[in-house]
Amino acid sequence: MNIAIIGTGYVGLVSGTCFAEMGNRVVCIDIDENKIDQLRNGQLPIYEPDLEHYFNRNTSEGRLTFSTDLADGVSHADLIFLALPTPPGEDGSADLSYVLQATSDIAELINSEDEERYRLIINKSTVPVGTADQVRGVLENAGLQAGEQFDVVSNPEFLREGVAVDDFLKPDRVVIGTSSDKAANMMTRLYEPFVRQGNPIVVVDERSAEMIKYAANSILATRISFMNEIANLCEKVGANVDKVRLGISKDHRIGRHFLYAGIGFGGSCFPKDVQALHRTGRQHGYDFKILDSVLEVNDRQRQVLAERVIEYFDGDVSDKKIAIWGLAFKPNTDDIREAPAHVIIRTLLEAGAEVVGYDPEAIETTRNVFGDAIDYADDMYGALNDADTLVVCTEWNAFRRPNLADVRDRLAQPVIFDGRNVFDPKHMAEMGFIYSSIGRPSLPPESDEDAIEEALAENGQPA
Ligand code: NAD
C-alpha cells in the first residue's frame, strides 16, 4: 500500500519504518529539515532499540523515503497518517493546531490534483474526542467529498518508547475508528500482517477510538499514582511497597503491570493525556475528579527525592555536588520530555547544588535543556567522583548491578537516594551505604568498617 506519514517523530518514524517492513511503500514527511537531512543520510534522530535494523533494511530497499515537502507525501499516498504533536495548550486541552493546519494543507494539495482519487486521512496523534469530526469538517469545507474522495479514520497509537518497534510490530490490539466500511477494510488489510498471532483489530466509531487512547493512558497513570500513594503510606507505617506489590499482583483481577512505586510518571504522553482528558470532562460539564488527583499525586511524587536530599543535608545543598544516574523519562529512550529527573535537577539547582548527570542515551537531549547549568559525565562511575550523594532517577539496566565498591570509593559520602528501587535496602546497609528508596524501610548502615570492607570485597555487586 502507498503510505504517507506526516510528522516523523517517535511515533511517525517508528510507524513508517514498521509499515515499510511489511512491504508497503512509505514516505515520511517532516518540516524539520535537519531531521530529514539526517534521515536521508542514514542517521536516526532518536534512540529507539531495534529501529536502526529495520530503518537500514527498508531505506536500502527503497520502501522508506523522507521529504520535507508535503506534496511528495500526498501525491504518493492512498493512506495519509497524521503523527503530529498535540501538546497541551494553555488550559491543558490538546492543541490541535498542527493536526488541523496539516489537514487544511493536505486538502489544498488534493484539490490541485487533476484526477479524483480516494484517500484515507488517518489520525495517529492522540487527540480529543471529536477531532475526527473536525478533520472531516476541514476537508469538507475545502470542497472534498467524504466517502468519495476521502474518509477520516482515528487510529490511536499505543507503542511505548523504549520498546516501540516491538510494540508496533506485535501490538496487543489495533484500534480503528471509522464509520466507513471501505475505510475499515483498507485499515484491516494494512494491519493484518501485524496481528498474525491473533491479537484483535478492534473496529469502532471515531469517538470511541479517540476515547480509548485517553482511557488507556489515564488508567495506567492512575495505577502509578495509586501505587505511589501506597508507597508513601508504607513508609509511614513501616511496610514495604515491594512486598505489597508482590502480594497484590498475584490477584488476577489486578495483574502485575504498572504497580511499581517510584518518582512519578513523565514522558510526552501520560502527563499531557491525563490533563487533556480532564479538560475534555470540563468542556462537557463533567468534573473528572480522579484525574485531578492522579496529576496532583504525580507532581508531588516527582519532588519527593529532591526534598529528601535537601533535608538530608540539613536544608542546605549549596556546597554539595549531586550525581544523577538517569536523565531520560524512562529506560531505553533518549526522550526527556517531562522526565522526573529533570524536575529533580531543577529543584536541586534552585537550592544551589552542583549537579552532574549521566545517562546512557539522554545526555544530548538533556544538554539541550540545561546547557552548562549542570555537568555531564561520560560514564556512570565518572559522575560519582567526589559527589556527596548519588540520586537514581531512571532504571536503566546498567544501574541495577554496579560495582558498589567502586561507587563507594568515588562518592565523598556513601549516600544513595534511589527513586526507582533498583537496589536491595538490606544489601545496601551491609555495604555501608546510607540508602533511601521509595516505600521501603531504610535500614541503618553497617557501622563496622571491617565488615563493610569484607562485604564490598566479597560482593561489590548487590544481591
Ligand atoms: P514528536 O514531537 O516526536 O514528533 C512530531 C513530529 O512532527 C516532529 O518531528 C515535528 O517536527 C513534526 N511536525 C510538526 N509540524 C509538522 C508539520 N506541519 N508537518 C510535518 N511534520 C511536522 O511527537 P511524537 O512523540 O511522535 O507524538 C506524536 C503524536 O503521537 C502525539 O499526539 C502523541 O501524543 C502521540 N503518541 C506518542 C507516543 C510516544 O510514545 N511518543 C505514543 C503514542 C501516541
PDB file of C-alpha atoms in Angstrom, residues 21-200:
ATOM      1  CA  GLU A  21       8.886  -3.562   6.867  1.00  0.00           C
ATOM      2  CA  MET A  22       5.617  -5.239   5.780  1.00  0.00           C
ATOM      3  CA  GLY A  23       6.264  -4.310   2.158  1.00  0.00           C
ATOM      4  CA  ASN A  24       4.358  -1.035   1.989  1.00  0.00           C
ATOM      5  CA  ARG A  25       5.895   1.979   0.264  1.00  0.00           C
ATOM      6  CA  VAL A  26       6.198   4.774   2.808  1.00  0.00           C
ATOM      7  CA  VAL A  27       7.130   8.438   2.525  1.00  0.00           C
ATOM      8  CA  CYS A  28       7.761  10.174   5.862  1.00  0.00           C
ATOM      9  CA  ILE A  29       7.297  13.943   5.896  1.00  0.00           C
ATOM     10  CA  ASP A  30       8.579  16.438   8.427  1.00  0.00           C
ATOM     11  CA  ILE A  31       9.018  20.214   8.480  1.00  0.00           C
ATOM     12  CA  ASP A  32      12.311  19.837  10.356  1.00  0.00           C
ATOM     13  CA  GLU A  33      14.890  19.993   7.566  1.00  0.00           C
ATOM     14  CA  ASN A  34      17.765  18.869   9.771  1.00  0.00           C
ATOM     15  CA  LYS A  35      15.847  15.782  10.779  1.00  0.00           C
ATOM     16  CA  ILE A  36      15.018  14.884   7.178  1.00  0.00           C
ATOM     17  CA  ASP A  37      18.644  15.501   6.103  1.00  0.00           C
ATOM     18  CA  GLN A  38      19.836  13.218   8.889  1.00  0.00           C
ATOM     19  CA  LEU A  39      17.376  10.504   7.905  1.00  0.00           C
ATOM     20  CA  ARG A  40      18.302  10.742   4.257  1.00  0.00           C
ATOM     21  CA  ASN A  41      21.931  10.350   5.310  1.00  0.00           C
ATOM     22  CA  GLY A  42      21.065   7.155   7.120  1.00  0.00           C
ATOM     23  CA  GLN A  43      21.187   8.611  10.636  1.00  0.00           C
ATOM     24  CA  LEU A  44      18.428   8.173  13.200  1.00  0.00           C
ATOM     25  CA  PRO A  45      17.442  11.355  15.066  1.00  0.00           C
ATOM     26  CA  ILE A  46      16.164   9.367  18.068  1.00  0.00           C
ATOM     27  CA  TYR A  47      17.377   6.418  20.100  1.00  0.00           C
ATOM     28  CA  GLU A  48      14.960   3.509  19.962  1.00  0.00           C
ATOM     29  CA  PRO A  49      16.105  -0.120  20.348  1.00  0.00           C
ATOM     30  CA  ASP A  50      15.944  -2.193  17.117  1.00  0.00           C
ATOM     31  CA  LEU A  51      14.863   0.758  14.998  1.00  0.00           C
ATOM     32  CA  GLU A  52      18.189   1.018  13.187  1.00  0.00           C
ATOM     33  CA  HIS A  53      17.989  -2.521  11.870  1.00  0.00           C
ATOM     34  CA  TYR A  54      14.557  -2.058  10.256  1.00  0.00           C
ATOM     35  CA  PHE A  55      15.347   1.501   9.164  1.00  0.00           C
ATOM     36  CA  ASN A  56      18.507   0.375   7.336  1.00  0.00           C
ATOM     37  CA  ARG A  57      16.782  -2.516   5.621  1.00  0.00           C
ATOM     38  CA  ASN A  58      13.797  -0.526   4.401  1.00  0.00           C
ATOM     39  CA  THR A  59      15.695   2.581   3.315  1.00  0.00           C
ATOM     40  CA  SER A  60      18.236   0.485   1.417  1.00  0.00           C
ATOM     41  CA  GLU A  61      15.460  -1.482  -0.280  1.00  0.00           C
ATOM     42  CA  GLY A  62      13.764   1.794  -1.253  1.00  0.00           C
ATOM     43  CA  ARG A  63      10.479   1.277   0.594  1.00  0.00           C
ATOM     44  CA  LEU A  64      11.109   4.039   3.140  1.00  0.00           C
ATOM     45  CA  THR A  65      11.893   7.570   1.983  1.00  0.00           C
ATOM     46  CA  PHE A  66      11.844  11.041   3.511  1.00  0.00           C
ATOM     47  CA  SER A  67      10.848  14.508   2.414  1.00  0.00           C
ATOM     48  CA  THR A  68      10.148  17.980   3.753  1.00  0.00           C
ATOM     49  CA  ASP A  69       7.579  18.540   1.024  1.00  0.00           C
ATOM     50  CA  LEU A  70       4.029  17.613   1.972  1.00  0.00           C
ATOM     51  CA  ALA A  71       3.170  17.379  -1.721  1.00  0.00           C
ATOM     52  CA  ASP A  72       5.531  14.385  -2.044  1.00  0.00           C
ATOM     53  CA  GLY A  73       3.533  12.555   0.582  1.00  0.00           C
ATOM     54  CA  VAL A  74       0.088  13.462  -0.714  1.00  0.00           C
ATOM     55  CA  SER A  75       0.813  12.614  -4.347  1.00  0.00           C
ATOM     56  CA  HIS A  76       2.326   9.264  -3.302  1.00  0.00           C
ATOM     57  CA  ALA A  77      -0.195   8.025  -0.785  1.00  0.00           C
ATOM     58  CA  ASP A  78      -3.631   6.450  -0.536  1.00  0.00           C
ATOM     59  CA  LEU A  79      -3.264   6.353   3.231  1.00  0.00           C
ATOM     60  CA  ILE A  80      -2.107   9.574   4.887  1.00  0.00           C
ATOM     61  CA  PHE A  81      -1.237   9.285   8.576  1.00  0.00           C
ATOM     62  CA  LEU A  82      -1.030  12.310  10.843  1.00  0.00           C
ATOM     63  CA  ALA A  83       1.587  11.669  13.537  1.00  0.00           C
ATOM     64  CA  LEU A  84       1.855  15.285  14.600  1.00  0.00           C
ATOM     65  CA  PRO A  85       2.376  16.843  18.021  1.00  0.00           C
ATOM     66  CA  THR A  86      -0.689  17.532  20.165  1.00  0.00           C
ATOM     67  CA  PRO A  87       0.936  19.400  23.052  1.00  0.00           C
ATOM     68  CA  PRO A  88      -1.083  20.792  25.941  1.00  0.00           C
ATOM     69  CA  GLY A  89      -2.497  24.225  25.235  1.00  0.00           C
ATOM     70  CA  GLU A  90      -2.607  26.910  27.920  1.00  0.00           C
ATOM     71  CA  ASP A  91      -5.729  25.461  29.532  1.00  0.00           C
ATOM     72  CA  GLY A  92      -4.437  21.867  29.430  1.00  0.00           C
ATOM     73  CA  SER A  93      -6.529  20.790  26.454  1.00  0.00           C
ATOM     74  CA  ALA A  94      -4.726  19.238  23.479  1.00  0.00           C
ATOM     75  CA  ASP A  95      -3.540  21.821  20.964  1.00  0.00           C
ATOM     76  CA  LEU A  96      -4.936  20.663  17.621  1.00  0.00           C
ATOM     77  CA  SER A  97      -3.348  23.393  15.523  1.00  0.00           C
ATOM     78  CA  TYR A  98      -0.718  21.051  13.979  1.00  0.00           C
ATOM     79  CA  VAL A  99      -3.332  18.472  13.046  1.00  0.00           C
ATOM     80  CA  LEU A 100      -5.874  20.910  11.630  1.00  0.00           C
ATOM     81  CA  GLN A 101      -3.308  23.007   9.738  1.00  0.00           C
ATOM     82  CA  ALA A 102      -1.775  19.901   8.133  1.00  0.00           C
ATOM     83  CA  THR A 103      -5.283  18.699   7.198  1.00  0.00           C
ATOM     84  CA  SER A 104      -6.011  22.009   5.526  1.00  0.00           C
ATOM     85  CA  ASP A 105      -2.677  21.870   3.633  1.00  0.00           C
ATOM     86  CA  ILE A 106      -3.464  18.312   2.519  1.00  0.00           C
ATOM     87  CA  ALA A 107      -6.914  19.402   1.309  1.00  0.00           C
ATOM     88  CA  GLU A 108      -5.374  22.145  -0.785  1.00  0.00           C
ATOM     89  CA  LEU A 109      -2.949  19.700  -2.385  1.00  0.00           C
ATOM     90  CA  ILE A 110      -5.727  17.196  -3.124  1.00  0.00           C
ATOM     91  CA  ASN A 111      -7.797  19.966  -4.673  1.00  0.00           C
ATOM     92  CA  SER A 112      -4.960  20.898  -7.008  1.00  0.00           C
ATOM     93  CA  GLU A 113      -4.809  17.370  -8.489  1.00  0.00           C
ATOM     94  CA  ASP A 114      -6.222  16.620 -11.944  1.00  0.00           C
ATOM     95  CA  GLU A 115      -7.568  13.166 -11.196  1.00  0.00           C
ATOM     96  CA  GLU A 116     -10.033  12.222  -8.466  1.00  0.00           C
ATOM     97  CA  ARG A 117      -8.774   9.599  -6.076  1.00  0.00           C
ATOM     98  CA  TYR A 118      -9.954   8.069  -2.770  1.00  0.00           C
ATOM     99  CA  ARG A 119      -7.745   8.525   0.269  1.00  0.00           C
ATOM    100  CA  LEU A 120      -7.782   7.854   3.968  1.00  0.00           C
ATOM    101  CA  ILE A 121      -6.759  10.619   6.331  1.00  0.00           C
ATOM    102  CA  ILE A 122      -5.753   8.766   9.454  1.00  0.00           C
ATOM    103  CA  ASN A 123      -5.168  10.332  12.802  1.00  0.00           C
ATOM    104  CA  LYS A 124      -2.420   8.623  14.767  1.00  0.00           C
ATOM    105  CA  SER A 125      -1.798  11.570  17.053  1.00  0.00           C
ATOM    106  CA  THR A 126      -3.512  11.414  20.432  1.00  0.00           C
ATOM    107  CA  VAL A 127      -6.464  13.731  20.002  1.00  0.00           C
ATOM    108  CA  PRO A 128      -9.594  14.592  21.980  1.00  0.00           C
ATOM    109  CA  VAL A 129     -12.953  13.093  21.229  1.00  0.00           C
ATOM    110  CA  GLY A 130     -14.499  14.884  18.285  1.00  0.00           C
ATOM    111  CA  THR A 131     -11.247  15.552  16.411  1.00  0.00           C
ATOM    112  CA  ALA A 132     -12.093  13.166  13.552  1.00  0.00           C
ATOM    113  CA  ASP A 133     -15.237  15.240  13.002  1.00  0.00           C
ATOM    114  CA  GLN A 134     -13.173  18.425  12.980  1.00  0.00           C
ATOM    115  CA  VAL A 135     -10.707  16.930  10.489  1.00  0.00           C
ATOM    116  CA  ARG A 136     -13.613  15.817   8.287  1.00  0.00           C
ATOM    117  CA  GLY A 137     -15.045  19.332   8.553  1.00  0.00           C
ATOM    118  CA  VAL A 138     -11.802  20.925   7.348  1.00  0.00           C
ATOM    119  CA  LEU A 139     -11.694  18.599   4.333  1.00  0.00           C
ATOM    120  CA  GLU A 140     -15.372  19.161   3.501  1.00  0.00           C
ATOM    121  CA  ASN A 141     -15.028  22.924   3.844  1.00  0.00           C
ATOM    122  CA  ALA A 142     -12.249  22.706   1.264  1.00  0.00           C
ATOM    123  CA  GLY A 143     -14.802  21.154  -1.100  1.00  0.00           C
ATOM    124  CA  LEU A 144     -13.807  17.495  -0.803  1.00  0.00           C
ATOM    125  CA  GLN A 145     -16.470  14.777  -0.770  1.00  0.00           C
ATOM    126  CA  ALA A 146     -16.476  12.433   2.226  1.00  0.00           C
ATOM    127  CA  GLY A 147     -16.893   8.819   1.144  1.00  0.00           C
ATOM    128  CA  GLU A 148     -15.880   9.667  -2.458  1.00  0.00           C
ATOM    129  CA  GLN A 149     -12.548  11.431  -2.176  1.00  0.00           C
ATOM    130  CA  PHE A 150     -11.682  10.679   1.411  1.00  0.00           C
ATOM    131  CA  ASP A 151     -12.639   9.148   4.710  1.00  0.00           C
ATOM    132  CA  VAL A 152     -11.265  10.057   8.110  1.00  0.00           C
ATOM    133  CA  VAL A 153     -10.010   7.333  10.447  1.00  0.00           C
ATOM    134  CA  SER A 154      -8.952   7.524  14.055  1.00  0.00           C
ATOM    135  CA  ASN A 155      -6.133   5.056  14.652  1.00  0.00           C
ATOM    136  CA  PRO A 156      -4.610   5.798  18.063  1.00  0.00           C
ATOM    137  CA  GLU A 157      -1.112   4.548  18.709  1.00  0.00           C
ATOM    138  CA  PHE A 158      -0.198   2.537  21.808  1.00  0.00           C
ATOM    139  CA  LEU A 159       3.541   1.983  21.290  1.00  0.00           C
ATOM    140  CA  ARG A 160       5.791   2.529  24.296  1.00  0.00           C
ATOM    141  CA  GLU A 161       9.053   4.349  23.797  1.00  0.00           C
ATOM    142  CA  GLY A 162      11.931   2.022  24.594  1.00  0.00           C
ATOM    143  CA  VAL A 163      10.122  -0.979  23.079  1.00  0.00           C
ATOM    144  CA  ALA A 164       8.355   0.923  20.309  1.00  0.00           C
ATOM    145  CA  VAL A 165       9.402  -1.263  17.398  1.00  0.00           C
ATOM    146  CA  ASP A 166       8.363  -4.452  19.122  1.00  0.00           C
ATOM    147  CA  ASP A 167       5.083  -2.887  20.211  1.00  0.00           C
ATOM    148  CA  PHE A 168       4.351  -1.710  16.692  1.00  0.00           C
ATOM    149  CA  LEU A 169       5.232  -4.991  15.014  1.00  0.00           C
ATOM    150  CA  LYS A 170       3.305  -7.038  17.588  1.00  0.00           C
ATOM    151  CA  PRO A 171       0.564  -4.820  19.022  1.00  0.00           C
ATOM    152  CA  ASP A 172      -1.708  -6.123  21.808  1.00  0.00           C
ATOM    153  CA  ARG A 173      -4.543  -4.716  19.716  1.00  0.00           C
ATOM    154  CA  VAL A 174      -5.086  -2.314  16.864  1.00  0.00           C
ATOM    155  CA  VAL A 175      -7.881   0.214  17.255  1.00  0.00           C
ATOM    156  CA  ILE A 176      -9.561   1.545  14.130  1.00  0.00           C
ATOM    157  CA  GLY A 177     -12.182   4.229  14.496  1.00  0.00           C
ATOM    158  CA  THR A 178     -14.295   4.849  11.424  1.00  0.00           C
ATOM    159  CA  SER A 179     -17.882   4.865  10.251  1.00  0.00           C
ATOM    160  CA  SER A 180     -16.916   3.826   6.713  1.00  0.00           C
ATOM    161  CA  ASP A 181     -16.796   0.124   5.739  1.00  0.00           C
ATOM    162  CA  LYS A 182     -14.420   0.882   2.893  1.00  0.00           C
ATOM    163  CA  ALA A 183     -12.017   2.654   5.265  1.00  0.00           C
ATOM    164  CA  ALA A 184     -12.321  -0.157   7.824  1.00  0.00           C
ATOM    165  CA  ASN A 185     -11.454  -2.732   5.128  1.00  0.00           C
ATOM    166  CA  MET A 186      -8.396  -0.818   3.951  1.00  0.00           C
ATOM    167  CA  MET A 187      -7.166  -0.355   7.512  1.00  0.00           C
ATOM    168  CA  THR A 188      -7.754  -4.007   8.336  1.00  0.00           C
ATOM    169  CA  ARG A 189      -5.758  -5.052   5.268  1.00  0.00           C
ATOM    170  CA  LEU A 190      -2.927  -2.762   6.344  1.00  0.00           C
ATOM    171  CA  TYR A 191      -2.782  -4.115   9.884  1.00  0.00           C
ATOM    172  CA  GLU A 192      -3.428  -7.830   9.322  1.00  0.00           C
ATOM    173  CA  PRO A 193       0.277  -8.658   8.943  1.00  0.00           C
ATOM    174  CA  PHE A 194       0.886  -7.186  12.414  1.00  0.00           C
ATOM    175  CA  VAL A 195      -1.647  -9.406  14.197  1.00  0.00           C
ATOM    176  CA  ARG A 196      -0.928 -12.780  12.656  1.00  0.00           C
ATOM    177  CA  GLN A 197      -0.759 -14.323  16.138  1.00  0.00           C
ATOM    178  CA  GLY A 198      -4.403 -13.499  16.745  1.00  0.00           C
ATOM    179  CA  ASN A 199      -4.418 -10.208  18.592  1.00  0.00           C
ATOM    180  CA  PRO A 200      -7.561  -8.272  17.721  1.00  0.00           C
TER     181      PRO A 200
END
